[in-house]
Amino acid sequence: QSALTQSASVSGSPGQSITISCTGTFSDVDYNYVSWYQQHPGEAPKLIIYDVYHRPSRVSHRFSGSRSGNTASLTISGLQAEDEADYYCVSHTSRGTPPYVFGTGTKVTVL
Amino acid sequence: QVQLVQSGAEVKTPGASVKVSCNASGYIFSGHFIHWVRQAPGQGLEWMGWISPGSGGTNYAQKFQGRVTMNTDTSTPTAYMELSNLRFEDTAVYFCTRMTVTYAFDVWGQGSMVTVS
C-alpha cells in the first residue's frame, strides 16, 4: 500500500498553471529526497524534479517543485498539450524496507 | 550516451519463472545502484528492489521476498531480475532504472512486458 497520496486527476487549459500535491502518511518519509516523474502512455517514466526543487538540465523551466511540511508539490506553468501525462512522486524513506515509496499517480489532462 | 536497454516481451504460464535483462552503457556500471520497478496494466508504479553492481548487495521489497532474485554481470554490463512462481497478477511492465546519489531515478530502461496467462 502506497504511503504517498496524490490527487487522482488534475486538468487545465493551455497556458494555465496547475499544481499536483503529494502527501505522506507516515513519519519515516524523507521529504528532502522527493522526486517527480512524468510518464506518457506506453513509455518509461522520465525524471523531471529531484531533491524536492531541482530540475535536470534537459527539463523545461515550466516544471517546478516545492515542499511544505509533509506535502510536496509539482507545479506546471504555461500548460502545453505535451504535458498531458501521468505524474508520480517518489520519496526515499528512513526505514530499511521499503526504502522507497511511490505516489499513487496523477493524471494531468490538458483541456 | 547513458542508457539502459531491456530484453523483450515474455509470455509465461502460472508457476513459471521469468528473467529480465537490463544492459547498461555510457557510464561506470558499478557506480550506481540498479532498481527494478513494475507497473501492472492501468496501475501505478511499484518498487521491487535494488542491487548494487559494485558489491552485489541487494534489498528486496517484502512483497517479493522469496520469489525475486537480482544479480549483475559486470563484464557485459547487465543487470538481471528473475521472478519465480509467477501468478496472473504478475502481469506487468518491468522497468530497470539507475539511482543517483540523492535517491532519484535518472535513467530508465524502455520496459519489458511480462504476461502471465
mmCIF file with all atom_site columns, C-alpha atoms in Angstrom:
data_model
loop_
_atom_site.group_PDB
_atom_site.id
_atom_site.type_symbol
_atom_site.label_atom_id
_atom_site.label_alt_id
_atom_site.label_comp_id
_atom_site.label_asym_id
_atom_site.label_entity_id
_atom_site.label_seq_id
_atom_site.pdbx_PDB_ins_code
_atom_site.Cartn_x
_atom_site.Cartn_y
_atom_site.Cartn_z
_atom_site.occupancy
_atom_site.B_iso_or_equiv
_atom_site.pdbx_formal_charge
_atom_site.auth_seq_id
_atom_site.auth_comp_id
_atom_site.auth_asym_id
_atom_site.auth_atom_id
_atom_site.pdbx_PDB_model_num
ATOM 1   C CA . GLN A 1 1   ? 0.000  0.000   0.000   1.00 0.00 ? 1   GLN A CA 1
ATOM 2   C CA . SER A 1 2   ? 1.408  3.344   -1.141  1.00 0.00 ? 2   SER A CA 1
ATOM 3   C CA . ALA A 1 3   ? 2.312  5.854   1.544   1.00 0.00 ? 3   ALA A CA 1
ATOM 4   C CA . LEU A 1 4   ? 2.271  8.902   -0.755  1.00 0.00 ? 4   LEU A CA 1
ATOM 5   C CA . THR A 1 5   ? -1.170 10.174  -1.724  1.00 0.00 ? 5   THR A CA 1
ATOM 6   C CA . GLN A 1 6   ? -1.733 12.191  -4.879  1.00 0.00 ? 6   GLN A CA 1
ATOM 7   C CA . SER A 1 7   ? -4.906 13.613  -6.333  1.00 0.00 ? 7   SER A CA 1
ATOM 8   C CA . ALA A 1 8   ? -6.207 11.244  -8.979  1.00 0.00 ? 8   ALA A CA 1
ATOM 9   C CA . SER A 1 9   ? -6.567 13.826  -11.723 1.00 0.00 ? 9   SER A CA 1
ATOM 10  C CA . VAL A 1 10  ? -5.899 17.470  -12.465 1.00 0.00 ? 10  VAL A CA 1
ATOM 11  C CA . SER A 1 11  ? -6.864 19.389  -15.585 1.00 0.00 ? 11  SER A CA 1
ATOM 12  C CA . GLY A 1 12  ? -6.163 22.806  -17.054 1.00 0.00 ? 12  GLY A CA 1
ATOM 13  C CA . SER A 1 13  ? -6.342 24.811  -20.243 1.00 0.00 ? 13  SER A CA 1
ATOM 14  C CA . PRO A 1 14  ? -3.267 25.600  -22.350 1.00 0.00 ? 14  PRO A CA 1
ATOM 15  C CA . GLY A 1 15  ? -1.258 28.406  -20.768 1.00 0.00 ? 15  GLY A CA 1
ATOM 16  C CA . GLN A 1 16  ? -2.642 27.891  -17.289 1.00 0.00 ? 16  GLN A CA 1
ATOM 17  C CA . SER A 1 17  ? -0.716 26.679  -14.234 1.00 0.00 ? 17  SER A CA 1
ATOM 18  C CA . ILE A 1 18  ? -1.618 23.561  -12.289 1.00 0.00 ? 18  ILE A CA 1
ATOM 19  C CA . THR A 1 19  ? -0.282 22.049  -9.076  1.00 0.00 ? 19  THR A CA 1
ATOM 20  C CA . ILE A 1 20  ? -0.095 18.395  -8.088  1.00 0.00 ? 20  ILE A CA 1
ATOM 21  C CA . SER A 1 21  ? 0.288  17.511  -4.421  1.00 0.00 ? 21  SER A CA 1
ATOM 22  C CA . CYS A 1 22  ? 1.967  14.512  -2.812  1.00 0.00 ? 22  CYS A CA 1
ATOM 23  C CA . THR A 1 23  ? 1.240  13.870  0.853   1.00 0.00 ? 23  THR A CA 1
ATOM 24  C CA . GLY A 1 24  ? 2.995  11.355  3.044   1.00 0.00 ? 24  GLY A CA 1
ATOM 25  C CA . THR A 1 25  ? 1.166  9.185   5.534   1.00 0.00 ? 25  THR A CA 1
ATOM 26  C CA . PHE A 1 26  ? 3.965  8.139   7.842   1.00 0.00 ? 26  PHE A CA 1
ATOM 27  C CA . SER A 1 27  ? 6.790  9.896   9.593   1.00 0.00 ? 27  SER A CA 1
ATOM 28  C CA . ASP A 1 28  ? 9.605  7.892   8.001   1.00 0.00 ? 28  ASP A CA 1
ATOM 29  C CA . VAL A 1 29  ? 9.271  9.568   4.613   1.00 0.00 ? 29  VAL A CA 1
ATOM 30  C CA . ASP A 1 30  ? 12.361 11.669  3.954   1.00 0.00 ? 30  ASP A CA 1
ATOM 31  C CA . TYR A 1 31  ? 10.948 14.782  2.391   1.00 0.00 ? 31  TYR A CA 1
ATOM 32  C CA . ASN A 1 32  ? 14.421 16.031  1.445   1.00 0.00 ? 32  ASN A CA 1
ATOM 33  C CA . TYR A 1 33  ? 14.539 13.382  -1.265  1.00 0.00 ? 33  TYR A CA 1
ATOM 34  C CA . VAL A 1 34  ? 11.278 13.727  -3.138  1.00 0.00 ? 34  VAL A CA 1
ATOM 35  C CA . SER A 1 35  ? 11.472 13.298  -6.899  1.00 0.00 ? 35  SER A CA 1
ATOM 36  C CA . TRP A 1 36  ? 8.843  13.620  -9.610  1.00 0.00 ? 36  TRP A CA 1
ATOM 37  C CA . TYR A 1 37  ? 8.353  11.639  -12.821 1.00 0.00 ? 37  TYR A CA 1
ATOM 38  C CA . GLN A 1 38  ? 6.348  12.213  -15.976 1.00 0.00 ? 38  GLN A CA 1
ATOM 39  C CA . GLN A 1 39  ? 5.034  9.186   -17.851 1.00 0.00 ? 39  GLN A CA 1
ATOM 40  C CA . HIS A 1 40  ? 3.361  9.267   -21.241 1.00 0.00 ? 40  HIS A CA 1
ATOM 41  C CA . PRO A 1 41  ? 1.306  6.226   -22.307 1.00 0.00 ? 41  PRO A CA 1
ATOM 42  C CA . GLY A 1 42  ? 3.460  3.315   -23.379 1.00 0.00 ? 42  GLY A CA 1
ATOM 43  C CA . GLU A 1 43  ? 6.678  4.998   -22.274 1.00 0.00 ? 43  GLU A CA 1
ATOM 44  C CA . ALA A 1 44  ? 9.052  4.741   -19.341 1.00 0.00 ? 44  ALA A CA 1
ATOM 45  C CA . PRO A 1 45  ? 8.848  7.362   -16.586 1.00 0.00 ? 45  PRO A CA 1
ATOM 46  C CA . LYS A 1 46  ? 11.052 10.425  -17.002 1.00 0.00 ? 46  LYS A CA 1
ATOM 47  C CA . LEU A 1 47  ? 12.718 12.286  -14.122 1.00 0.00 ? 47  LEU A CA 1
ATOM 48  C CA . ILE A 1 48  ? 11.575 15.930  -14.044 1.00 0.00 ? 48  ILE A CA 1
ATOM 49  C CA . ILE A 1 49  ? 12.326 17.055  -10.455 1.00 0.00 ? 49  ILE A CA 1
ATOM 50  C CA . TYR A 1 50  ? 14.754 15.665  -7.868  1.00 0.00 ? 50  TYR A CA 1
ATOM 51  C CA . ASP A 1 51  ? 15.601 16.620  -4.293  1.00 0.00 ? 51  ASP A CA 1
ATOM 52  C CA . VAL A 1 52  ? 12.265 18.463  -4.000  1.00 0.00 ? 52  VAL A CA 1
ATOM 53  C CA . TYR A 1 53  ? 13.248 21.519  -6.067  1.00 0.00 ? 53  TYR A CA 1
ATOM 54  C CA . HIS A 1 54  ? 15.966 20.636  -8.557  1.00 0.00 ? 54  HIS A CA 1
ATOM 55  C CA . ARG A 1 55  ? 15.362 20.212  -12.245 1.00 0.00 ? 55  ARG A CA 1
ATOM 56  C CA . PRO A 1 56  ? 17.586 18.204  -14.650 1.00 0.00 ? 56  PRO A CA 1
ATOM 57  C CA . SER A 1 57  ? 19.093 20.457  -17.295 1.00 0.00 ? 57  SER A CA 1
ATOM 58  C CA . ARG A 1 58  ? 17.077 18.939  -20.130 1.00 0.00 ? 58  ARG A CA 1
ATOM 59  C CA . VAL A 1 59  ? 13.732 19.540  -18.393 1.00 0.00 ? 59  VAL A CA 1
ATOM 60  C CA . SER A 1 60  ? 11.623 22.605  -19.172 1.00 0.00 ? 60  SER A CA 1
ATOM 61  C CA . HIS A 1 61  ? 11.668 25.529  -16.717 1.00 0.00 ? 61  HIS A CA 1
ATOM 62  C CA . ARG A 1 62  ? 7.885  25.282  -16.683 1.00 0.00 ? 62  ARG A CA 1
ATOM 63  C CA . PHE A 1 63  ? 8.200  22.449  -14.154 1.00 0.00 ? 63  PHE A CA 1
ATOM 64  C CA . SER A 1 64  ? 8.959  23.376  -10.546 1.00 0.00 ? 64  SER A CA 1
ATOM 65  C CA . GLY A 1 65  ? 8.878  21.582  -7.203  1.00 0.00 ? 65  GLY A CA 1
ATOM 66  C CA . SER A 1 66  ? 8.234  22.696  -3.663  1.00 0.00 ? 66  SER A CA 1
ATOM 67  C CA . ARG A 1 67  ? 7.526  21.310  -0.226  1.00 0.00 ? 67  ARG A CA 1
ATOM 68  C CA . SER A 1 68  ? 5.592  22.321  2.884   1.00 0.00 ? 68  SER A CA 1
ATOM 69  C CA . GLY A 1 69  ? 5.637  20.019  5.879   1.00 0.00 ? 69  GLY A CA 1
ATOM 70  C CA . ASN A 1 70  ? 4.680  16.515  4.782   1.00 0.00 ? 70  ASN A CA 1
ATOM 71  C CA . THR A 1 71  ? 3.385  17.639  1.394   1.00 0.00 ? 71  THR A CA 1
ATOM 72  C CA . ALA A 1 72  ? 5.482  18.001  -1.738  1.00 0.00 ? 72  ALA A CA 1
ATOM 73  C CA . SER A 1 73  ? 4.096  19.729  -4.808  1.00 0.00 ? 73  SER A CA 1
ATOM 74  C CA . LEU A 1 74  ? 4.781  19.872  -8.528  1.00 0.00 ? 74  LEU A CA 1
ATOM 75  C CA . THR A 1 75  ? 3.701  22.946  -10.460 1.00 0.00 ? 75  THR A CA 1
ATOM 76  C CA . ILE A 1 76  ? 3.441  23.048  -14.235 1.00 0.00 ? 76  ILE A CA 1
ATOM 77  C CA . SER A 1 77  ? 3.316  26.596  -15.604 1.00 0.00 ? 77  SER A CA 1
ATOM 78  C CA . GLY A 1 78  ? 2.212  27.574  -19.086 1.00 0.00 ? 78  GLY A CA 1
ATOM 79  C CA . LEU A 1 79  ? 0.470  24.244  -19.590 1.00 0.00 ? 79  LEU A CA 1
ATOM 80  C CA . GLN A 1 80  ? 1.021  22.688  -23.021 1.00 0.00 ? 80  GLN A CA 1
ATOM 81  C CA . ALA A 1 81  ? -0.630 19.785  -24.812 1.00 0.00 ? 81  ALA A CA 1
ATOM 82  C CA . GLU A 1 82  ? 2.543  17.700  -24.440 1.00 0.00 ? 82  GLU A CA 1
ATOM 83  C CA . ASP A 1 83  ? 2.243  17.952  -20.646 1.00 0.00 ? 83  ASP A CA 1
ATOM 84  C CA . GLU A 1 84  ? -0.764 15.623  -20.723 1.00 0.00 ? 84  GLU A CA 1
ATOM 85  C CA . ALA A 1 85  ? 0.593  12.547  -18.940 1.00 0.00 ? 85  ALA A CA 1
ATOM 86  C CA . ASP A 1 86  ? 0.695  10.700  -15.635 1.00 0.00 ? 86  ASP A CA 1
ATOM 87  C CA . TYR A 1 87  ? 2.859  12.149  -12.876 1.00 0.00 ? 87  TYR A CA 1
ATOM 88  C CA . TYR A 1 88  ? 4.311  10.265  -9.909  1.00 0.00 ? 88  TYR A CA 1
ATOM 89  C CA . CYS A 1 89  ? 6.115  11.428  -6.793  1.00 0.00 ? 89  CYS A CA 1
ATOM 90  C CA . VAL A 1 90  ? 8.663  9.168   -5.133  1.00 0.00 ? 90  VAL A CA 1
ATOM 91  C CA . SER A 1 91  ? 10.415 9.538   -1.804  1.00 0.00 ? 91  SER A CA 1
ATOM 92  C CA . HIS A 1 92  ? 13.242 7.833   -0.042  1.00 0.00 ? 92  HIS A CA 1
ATOM 93  C CA . THR A 1 93  ? 12.411 6.649   3.472   1.00 0.00 ? 93  THR A CA 1
ATOM 94  C CA . SER A 1 94  ? 14.493 6.291   6.588   1.00 0.00 ? 94  SER A CA 1
ATOM 95  C CA . ARG A 1 95  ? 13.283 2.730   7.062   1.00 0.00 ? 95  ARG A CA 1
ATOM 96  C CA . GLY A 1 96  ? 15.305 -0.203  5.800   1.00 0.00 ? 96  GLY A CA 1
ATOM 97  C CA . THR A 1 97  ? 12.389 -1.632  3.923   1.00 0.00 ? 97  THR A CA 1
ATOM 98  C CA . PRO A 1 98  ? 10.852 -0.404  1.863   1.00 0.00 ? 98  PRO A CA 1
ATOM 99  C CA . PRO A 1 99  ? 13.475 2.275   1.233   1.00 0.00 ? 99  PRO A CA 1
ATOM 100 C CA . TYR A 1 100 ? 11.263 3.901   -1.375  1.00 0.00 ? 100 TYR A CA 1
ATOM 101 C CA . VAL A 1 101 ? 7.613  4.809   -1.546  1.00 0.00 ? 101 VAL A CA 1
ATOM 102 C CA . PHE A 1 102 ? 5.788  5.789   -4.695  1.00 0.00 ? 102 PHE A CA 1
ATOM 103 C CA . GLY A 1 103 ? 2.850  8.130   -5.037  1.00 0.00 ? 103 GLY A CA 1
ATOM 104 C CA . THR A 1 104 ? -0.493 6.917   -6.319  1.00 0.00 ? 104 THR A CA 1
ATOM 105 C CA . GLY A 1 105 ? -0.110 8.933   -9.530  1.00 0.00 ? 105 GLY A CA 1
ATOM 106 C CA . THR A 1 106 ? -1.951 11.924  -11.006 1.00 0.00 ? 106 THR A CA 1
ATOM 107 C CA . LYS A 1 107 ? -3.443 12.068  -14.484 1.00 0.00 ? 107 LYS A CA 1
ATOM 108 C CA . VAL A 1 108 ? -2.966 15.544  -15.994 1.00 0.00 ? 108 VAL A CA 1
ATOM 109 C CA . THR A 1 109 ? -5.388 16.473  -18.756 1.00 0.00 ? 109 THR A CA 1
ATOM 110 C CA . VAL A 1 110 ? -4.930 19.498  -20.986 1.00 0.00 ? 110 VAL A CA 1
ATOM 111 C CA . LEU A 1 111 ? -8.363 20.740  -21.982 1.00 0.00 ? 111 LEU A CA 1
ATOM 112 C CA . GLN B 2 1   ? 25.008 8.372   -24.108 1.00 0.00 ? 1   GLN B CA 1
ATOM 113 C CA . VAL B 2 2   ? 23.807 6.842   -20.879 1.00 0.00 ? 2   VAL B CA 1
ATOM 114 C CA . GLN B 2 3   ? 21.167 4.215   -21.482 1.00 0.00 ? 3   GLN B CA 1
ATOM 115 C CA . LEU B 2 4   ? 19.578 1.055   -20.173 1.00 0.00 ? 4   LEU B CA 1
ATOM 116 C CA . VAL B 2 5   ? 18.274 -1.416  -22.751 1.00 0.00 ? 5   VAL B CA 1
ATOM 117 C CA . GLN B 2 6   ? 15.993 -4.202  -21.606 1.00 0.00 ? 6   GLN B CA 1
ATOM 118 C CA . SER B 2 7   ? 15.081 -7.590  -23.019 1.00 0.00 ? 7   SER B CA 1
ATOM 119 C CA . GLY B 2 8   ? 11.904 -8.180  -24.958 1.00 0.00 ? 8   GLY B CA 1
ATOM 120 C CA . ALA B 2 9   ? 8.390  -9.222  -24.044 1.00 0.00 ? 9   ALA B CA 1
ATOM 121 C CA . GLU B 2 10  ? 7.743  -12.591 -22.422 1.00 0.00 ? 10  GLU B CA 1
ATOM 122 C CA . VAL B 2 11  ? 4.653  -14.785 -22.091 1.00 0.00 ? 11  VAL B CA 1
ATOM 123 C CA . LYS B 2 12  ? 4.686  -17.273 -19.230 1.00 0.00 ? 12  LYS B CA 1
ATOM 124 C CA . THR B 2 13  ? 2.322  -19.734 -17.613 1.00 0.00 ? 13  THR B CA 1
ATOM 125 C CA . PRO B 2 14  ? 1.471  -19.618 -13.906 1.00 0.00 ? 14  PRO B CA 1
ATOM 126 C CA . GLY B 2 15  ? 4.163  -21.179 -11.755 1.00 0.00 ? 15  GLY B CA 1
ATOM 127 C CA . ALA B 2 16  ? 6.937  -20.489 -14.263 1.00 0.00 ? 16  ALA B CA 1
ATOM 128 C CA . SER B 2 17  ? 9.861  -18.093 -13.868 1.00 0.00 ? 17  SER B CA 1
ATOM 129 C CA . VAL B 2 18  ? 10.915 -15.122 -15.945 1.00 0.00 ? 18  VAL B CA 1
ATOM 130 C CA . LYS B 2 19  ? 14.300 -13.432 -16.187 1.00 0.00 ? 19  LYS B CA 1
ATOM 131 C CA . VAL B 2 20  ? 14.519 -9.876  -17.485 1.00 0.00 ? 20  VAL B CA 1
ATOM 132 C CA . SER B 2 21  ? 17.811 -8.318  -18.504 1.00 0.00 ? 21  SER B CA 1
ATOM 133 C CA . CYS B 2 22  ? 18.926 -4.681  -18.448 1.00 0.00 ? 22  CYS B CA 1
ATOM 134 C CA . ASN B 2 23  ? 22.076 -3.782  -20.393 1.00 0.00 ? 23  ASN B CA 1
ATOM 135 C CA . ALA B 2 24  ? 23.827 -0.595  -19.282 1.00 0.00 ? 24  ALA B CA 1
ATOM 136 C CA . SER B 2 25  ? 26.048 1.640   -21.371 1.00 0.00 ? 25  SER B CA 1
ATOM 137 C CA . GLY B 2 26  ? 27.593 5.101   -21.285 1.00 0.00 ? 26  GLY B CA 1
ATOM 138 C CA . TYR B 2 27  ? 28.574 5.174   -17.611 1.00 0.00 ? 27  TYR B CA 1
ATOM 139 C CA . ILE B 2 28  ? 30.513 3.288   -14.944 1.00 0.00 ? 28  ILE B CA 1
ATOM 140 C CA . PHE B 2 29  ? 28.186 0.394   -14.155 1.00 0.00 ? 29  PHE B CA 1
ATOM 141 C CA . SER B 2 30  ? 29.483 -0.187  -10.632 1.00 0.00 ? 30  SER B CA 1
ATOM 142 C CA . GLY B 2 31  ? 28.881 3.424   -9.665  1.00 0.00 ? 31  GLY B CA 1
ATOM 143 C CA . HIS B 2 32  ? 25.098 3.339   -9.470  1.00 0.00 ? 32  HIS B CA 1
ATOM 144 C CA . PHE B 2 33  ? 22.537 1.057   -7.870  1.00 0.00 ? 33  PHE B CA 1
ATOM 145 C CA . ILE B 2 34  ? 20.056 -0.515  -10.269 1.00 0.00 ? 34  ILE B CA 1
ATOM 146 C CA . HIS B 2 35  ? 16.432 -0.661  -9.133  1.00 0.00 ? 35  HIS B CA 1
ATOM 147 C CA . TRP B 2 36  ? 13.540 -2.641  -10.553 1.00 0.00 ? 36  TRP B CA 1
ATOM 148 C CA . VAL B 2 37  ? 10.045 -1.147  -10.712 1.00 0.00 ? 37  VAL B CA 1
ATOM 149 C CA . ARG B 2 38  ? 6.946  -2.707  -12.192 1.00 0.00 ? 38  ARG B CA 1
ATOM 150 C CA . GLN B 2 39  ? 3.641  -1.378  -13.483 1.00 0.00 ? 39  GLN B CA 1
ATOM 151 C CA . ALA B 2 40  ? 0.564  -3.542  -13.903 1.00 0.00 ? 40  ALA B CA 1
ATOM 152 C CA . PRO B 2 41  ? -1.802 -2.582  -16.746 1.00 0.00 ? 41  PRO B CA 1
ATOM 153 C CA . GLY B 2 42  ? -3.528 0.705   -15.927 1.00 0.00 ? 42  GLY B CA 1
ATOM 154 C CA . GLN B 2 43  ? -1.899 0.853   -12.493 1.00 0.00 ? 43  GLN B CA 1
ATOM 155 C CA . GLY B 2 44  ? 0.813  2.862   -10.764 1.00 0.00 ? 44  GLY B CA 1
ATOM 156 C CA . LEU B 2 45  ? 4.491  2.176   -10.197 1.00 0.00 ? 45  LEU B CA 1
ATOM 157 C CA . GLU B 2 46  ? 5.602  -0.446  -7.685  1.00 0.00 ? 46  GLU B CA 1
ATOM 158 C CA . TRP B 2 47  ? 9.134  -0.703  -6.291  1.00 0.00 ? 47  TRP B CA 1
ATOM 159 C CA . MET B 2 48  ? 10.564 -4.233  -6.295  1.00 0.00 ? 48  MET B CA 1
ATOM 160 C CA . GLY B 2 49  ? 14.122 -3.876  -5.064  1.00 0.00 ? 49  GLY B CA 1
ATOM 161 C CA . TRP B 2 50  ? 17.655 -2.807  -5.824  1.00 0.00 ? 50  TRP B CA 1
ATOM 162 C CA . ILE B 2 51  ? 21.057 -4.287  -6.487  1.00 0.00 ? 51  ILE B CA 1
ATOM 163 C CA . SER B 2 52  ? 24.483 -2.735  -6.122  1.00 0.00 ? 52  SER B CA 1
ATOM 164 C CA . PRO B 2 53  ? 26.563 -3.746  -9.143  1.00 0.00 ? 53  PRO B CA 1
ATOM 165 C CA . GLY B 2 54  ? 29.678 -2.852  -7.192  1.00 0.00 ? 54  GLY B CA 1
ATOM 166 C CA . SER B 2 55  ? 29.133 -5.100  -4.195  1.00 0.00 ? 55  SER B CA 1
ATOM 167 C CA . GLY B 2 56  ? 26.362 -7.434  -5.325  1.00 0.00 ? 56  GLY B CA 1
ATOM 168 C CA . GLY B 2 57  ? 24.296 -6.401  -2.326  1.00 0.00 ? 57  GLY B CA 1
ATOM 169 C CA . THR B 2 58  ? 20.518 -6.464  -2.699  1.00 0.00 ? 58  THR B CA 1
ATOM 170 C CA . ASN B 2 59  ? 17.403 -5.173  -0.973  1.00 0.00 ? 59  ASN B CA 1
ATOM 171 C CA . TYR B 2 60  ? 14.057 -6.630  -1.985  1.00 0.00 ? 60  TYR B CA 1
ATOM 172 C CA . ALA B 2 61  ? 10.580 -5.368  -1.217  1.00 0.00 ? 61  ALA B CA 1
ATOM 173 C CA . GLN B 2 62  ? 8.954  -7.573  1.398   1.00 0.00 ? 62  GLN B CA 1
ATOM 174 C CA . LYS B 2 63  ? 6.162  -8.415  -1.023  1.00 0.00 ? 63  LYS B CA 1
ATOM 175 C CA . PHE B 2 64  ? 8.610  -10.192 -3.353  1.00 0.00 ? 64  PHE B CA 1
ATOM 176 C CA . GLN B 2 65  ? 10.893 -11.813 -0.772  1.00 0.00 ? 65  GLN B CA 1
ATOM 177 C CA . GLY B 2 66  ? 11.460 -15.445 -1.677  1.00 0.00 ? 66  GLY B CA 1
ATOM 178 C CA . ARG B 2 67  ? 10.326 -15.013 -5.302  1.00 0.00 ? 67  ARG B CA 1
ATOM 179 C CA . VAL B 2 68  ? 12.695 -12.390 -6.707  1.00 0.00 ? 68  VAL B CA 1
ATOM 180 C CA . THR B 2 69  ? 16.414 -12.603 -7.400  1.00 0.00 ? 69  THR B CA 1
ATOM 181 C CA . MET B 2 70  ? 18.503 -9.732  -8.711  1.00 0.00 ? 70  MET B CA 1
ATOM 182 C CA . ASN B 2 71  ? 22.057 -10.066 -9.937  1.00 0.00 ? 71  ASN B CA 1
ATOM 183 C CA . THR B 2 72  ? 24.512 -8.463  -12.307 1.00 0.00 ? 72  THR B CA 1
ATOM 184 C CA . ASP B 2 73  ? 27.221 -9.389  -14.770 1.00 0.00 ? 73  ASP B CA 1
ATOM 185 C CA . THR B 2 74  ? 29.787 -6.607  -14.653 1.00 0.00 ? 74  THR B CA 1
ATOM 186 C CA . SER B 2 75  ? 31.581 -7.921  -17.745 1.00 0.00 ? 75  SER B CA 1
ATOM 187 C CA . THR B 2 76  ? 28.666 -7.221  -20.102 1.00 0.00 ? 76  THR B CA 1
ATOM 188 C CA . PRO B 2 77  ? 27.500 -4.996  -18.069 1.00 0.00 ? 77  PRO B CA 1
ATOM 189 C CA . THR B 2 78  ? 23.988 -6.212  -17.429 1.00 0.00 ? 78  THR B CA 1
ATOM 190 C CA . ALA B 2 79  ? 21.560 -6.406  -14.537 1.00 0.00 ? 79  ALA B CA 1
ATOM 191 C CA . TYR B 2 80  ? 19.043 -9.228  -14.241 1.00 0.00 ? 80  TYR B CA 1
ATOM 192 C CA . MET B 2 81  ? 15.779 -9.628  -12.378 1.00 0.00 ? 81  MET B CA 1
ATOM 193 C CA . GLU B 2 82  ? 14.276 -13.095 -12.047 1.00 0.00 ? 82  GLU B CA 1
ATOM 194 C CA . LEU B 2 83  ? 10.765 -13.588 -10.669 1.00 0.00 ? 83  LEU B CA 1
ATOM 195 C CA . SER B 2 84  ? 9.671  -17.117 -9.899  1.00 0.00 ? 84  SER B CA 1
ATOM 196 C CA . ASN B 2 85  ? 6.369  -18.884 -9.199  1.00 0.00 ? 85  ASN B CA 1
ATOM 197 C CA . LEU B 2 86  ? 4.577  -16.424 -11.473 1.00 0.00 ? 86  LEU B CA 1
ATOM 198 C CA . ARG B 2 87  ? 0.936  -15.549 -10.850 1.00 0.00 ? 87  ARG B CA 1
ATOM 199 C CA . PHE B 2 88  ? -1.646 -13.897 -13.087 1.00 0.00 ? 88  PHE B CA 1
ATOM 200 C CA . GLU B 2 89  ? -1.223 -10.686 -11.060 1.00 0.00 ? 89  GLU B CA 1
ATOM 201 C CA . ASP B 2 90  ? 2.473  -10.525 -12.013 1.00 0.00 ? 90  ASP B CA 1
ATOM 202 C CA . THR B 2 91  ? 1.414  -9.435  -15.494 1.00 0.00 ? 91  THR B CA 1
ATOM 203 C CA . ALA B 2 92  ? 3.090  -6.052  -15.810 1.00 0.00 ? 92  ALA B CA 1
ATOM 204 C CA . VAL B 2 93  ? 5.746  -3.962  -17.480 1.00 0.00 ? 93  VAL B CA 1
ATOM 205 C CA . TYR B 2 94  ? 9.032  -4.324  -15.630 1.00 0.00 ? 94  TYR B CA 1
ATOM 206 C CA . PHE B 2 95  ? 11.468 -1.394  -15.660 1.00 0.00 ? 95  PHE B CA 1
ATOM 207 C CA . CYS B 2 96  ? 15.085 -1.172  -14.603 1.00 0.00 ? 96  CYS B CA 1
ATOM 208 C CA . THR B 2 97  ? 16.307 2.240   -13.527 1.00 0.00 ? 97  THR B CA 1
ATOM 209 C CA . ARG B 2 98  ? 19.523 3.844   -12.322 1.00 0.00 ? 98  ARG B CA 1
ATOM 210 C CA . MET B 2 99  ? 19.646 5.576   -8.948  1.00 0.00 ? 99  MET B CA 1
ATOM 211 C CA . THR B 2 100 ? 21.524 8.835   -8.333  1.00 0.00 ? 100 THR B CA 1
ATOM 212 C CA . VAL B 2 101 ? 23.403 9.688   -5.148  1.00 0.00 ? 101 VAL B CA 1
ATOM 213 C CA . THR B 2 102 ? 20.331 11.585  -3.899  1.00 0.00 ? 102 THR B CA 1
ATOM 214 C CA . TYR B 2 103 ? 17.922 8.698   -4.425  1.00 0.00 ? 103 TYR B CA 1
ATOM 215 C CA . ALA B 2 104 ? 16.346 9.818   -7.695  1.00 0.00 ? 104 ALA B CA 1
ATOM 216 C CA . PHE B 2 105 ? 15.923 7.563   -10.732 1.00 0.00 ? 105 PHE B CA 1
ATOM 217 C CA . ASP B 2 106 ? 17.550 9.448   -13.587 1.00 0.00 ? 106 ASP B CA 1
ATOM 218 C CA . VAL B 2 107 ? 17.782 6.835   -16.353 1.00 0.00 ? 107 VAL B CA 1
ATOM 219 C CA . TRP B 2 108 ? 15.167 4.198   -17.182 1.00 0.00 ? 108 TRP B CA 1
ATOM 220 C CA . GLY B 2 109 ? 15.055 1.177   -19.420 1.00 0.00 ? 109 GLY B CA 1
ATOM 221 C CA . GLN B 2 110 ? 12.308 1.033   -22.018 1.00 0.00 ? 110 GLN B CA 1
ATOM 222 C CA . GLY B 2 111 ? 10.398 -1.610  -20.062 1.00 0.00 ? 111 GLY B CA 1
ATOM 223 C CA . SER B 2 112 ? 9.799  -5.326  -20.574 1.00 0.00 ? 112 SER B CA 1
ATOM 224 C CA . MET B 2 113 ? 6.248  -6.625  -20.781 1.00 0.00 ? 113 MET B CA 1
ATOM 225 C CA . VAL B 2 114 ? 5.692  -9.883  -18.916 1.00 0.00 ? 114 VAL B CA 1
ATOM 226 C CA . THR B 2 115 ? 2.347  -11.580 -19.457 1.00 0.00 ? 115 THR B CA 1
ATOM 227 C CA . VAL B 2 116 ? 1.239  -14.476 -17.271 1.00 0.00 ? 116 VAL B CA 1
ATOM 228 C CA . SER B 2 117 ? -1.590 -16.431 -18.886 1.00 0.00 ? 117 SER B CA 1
#
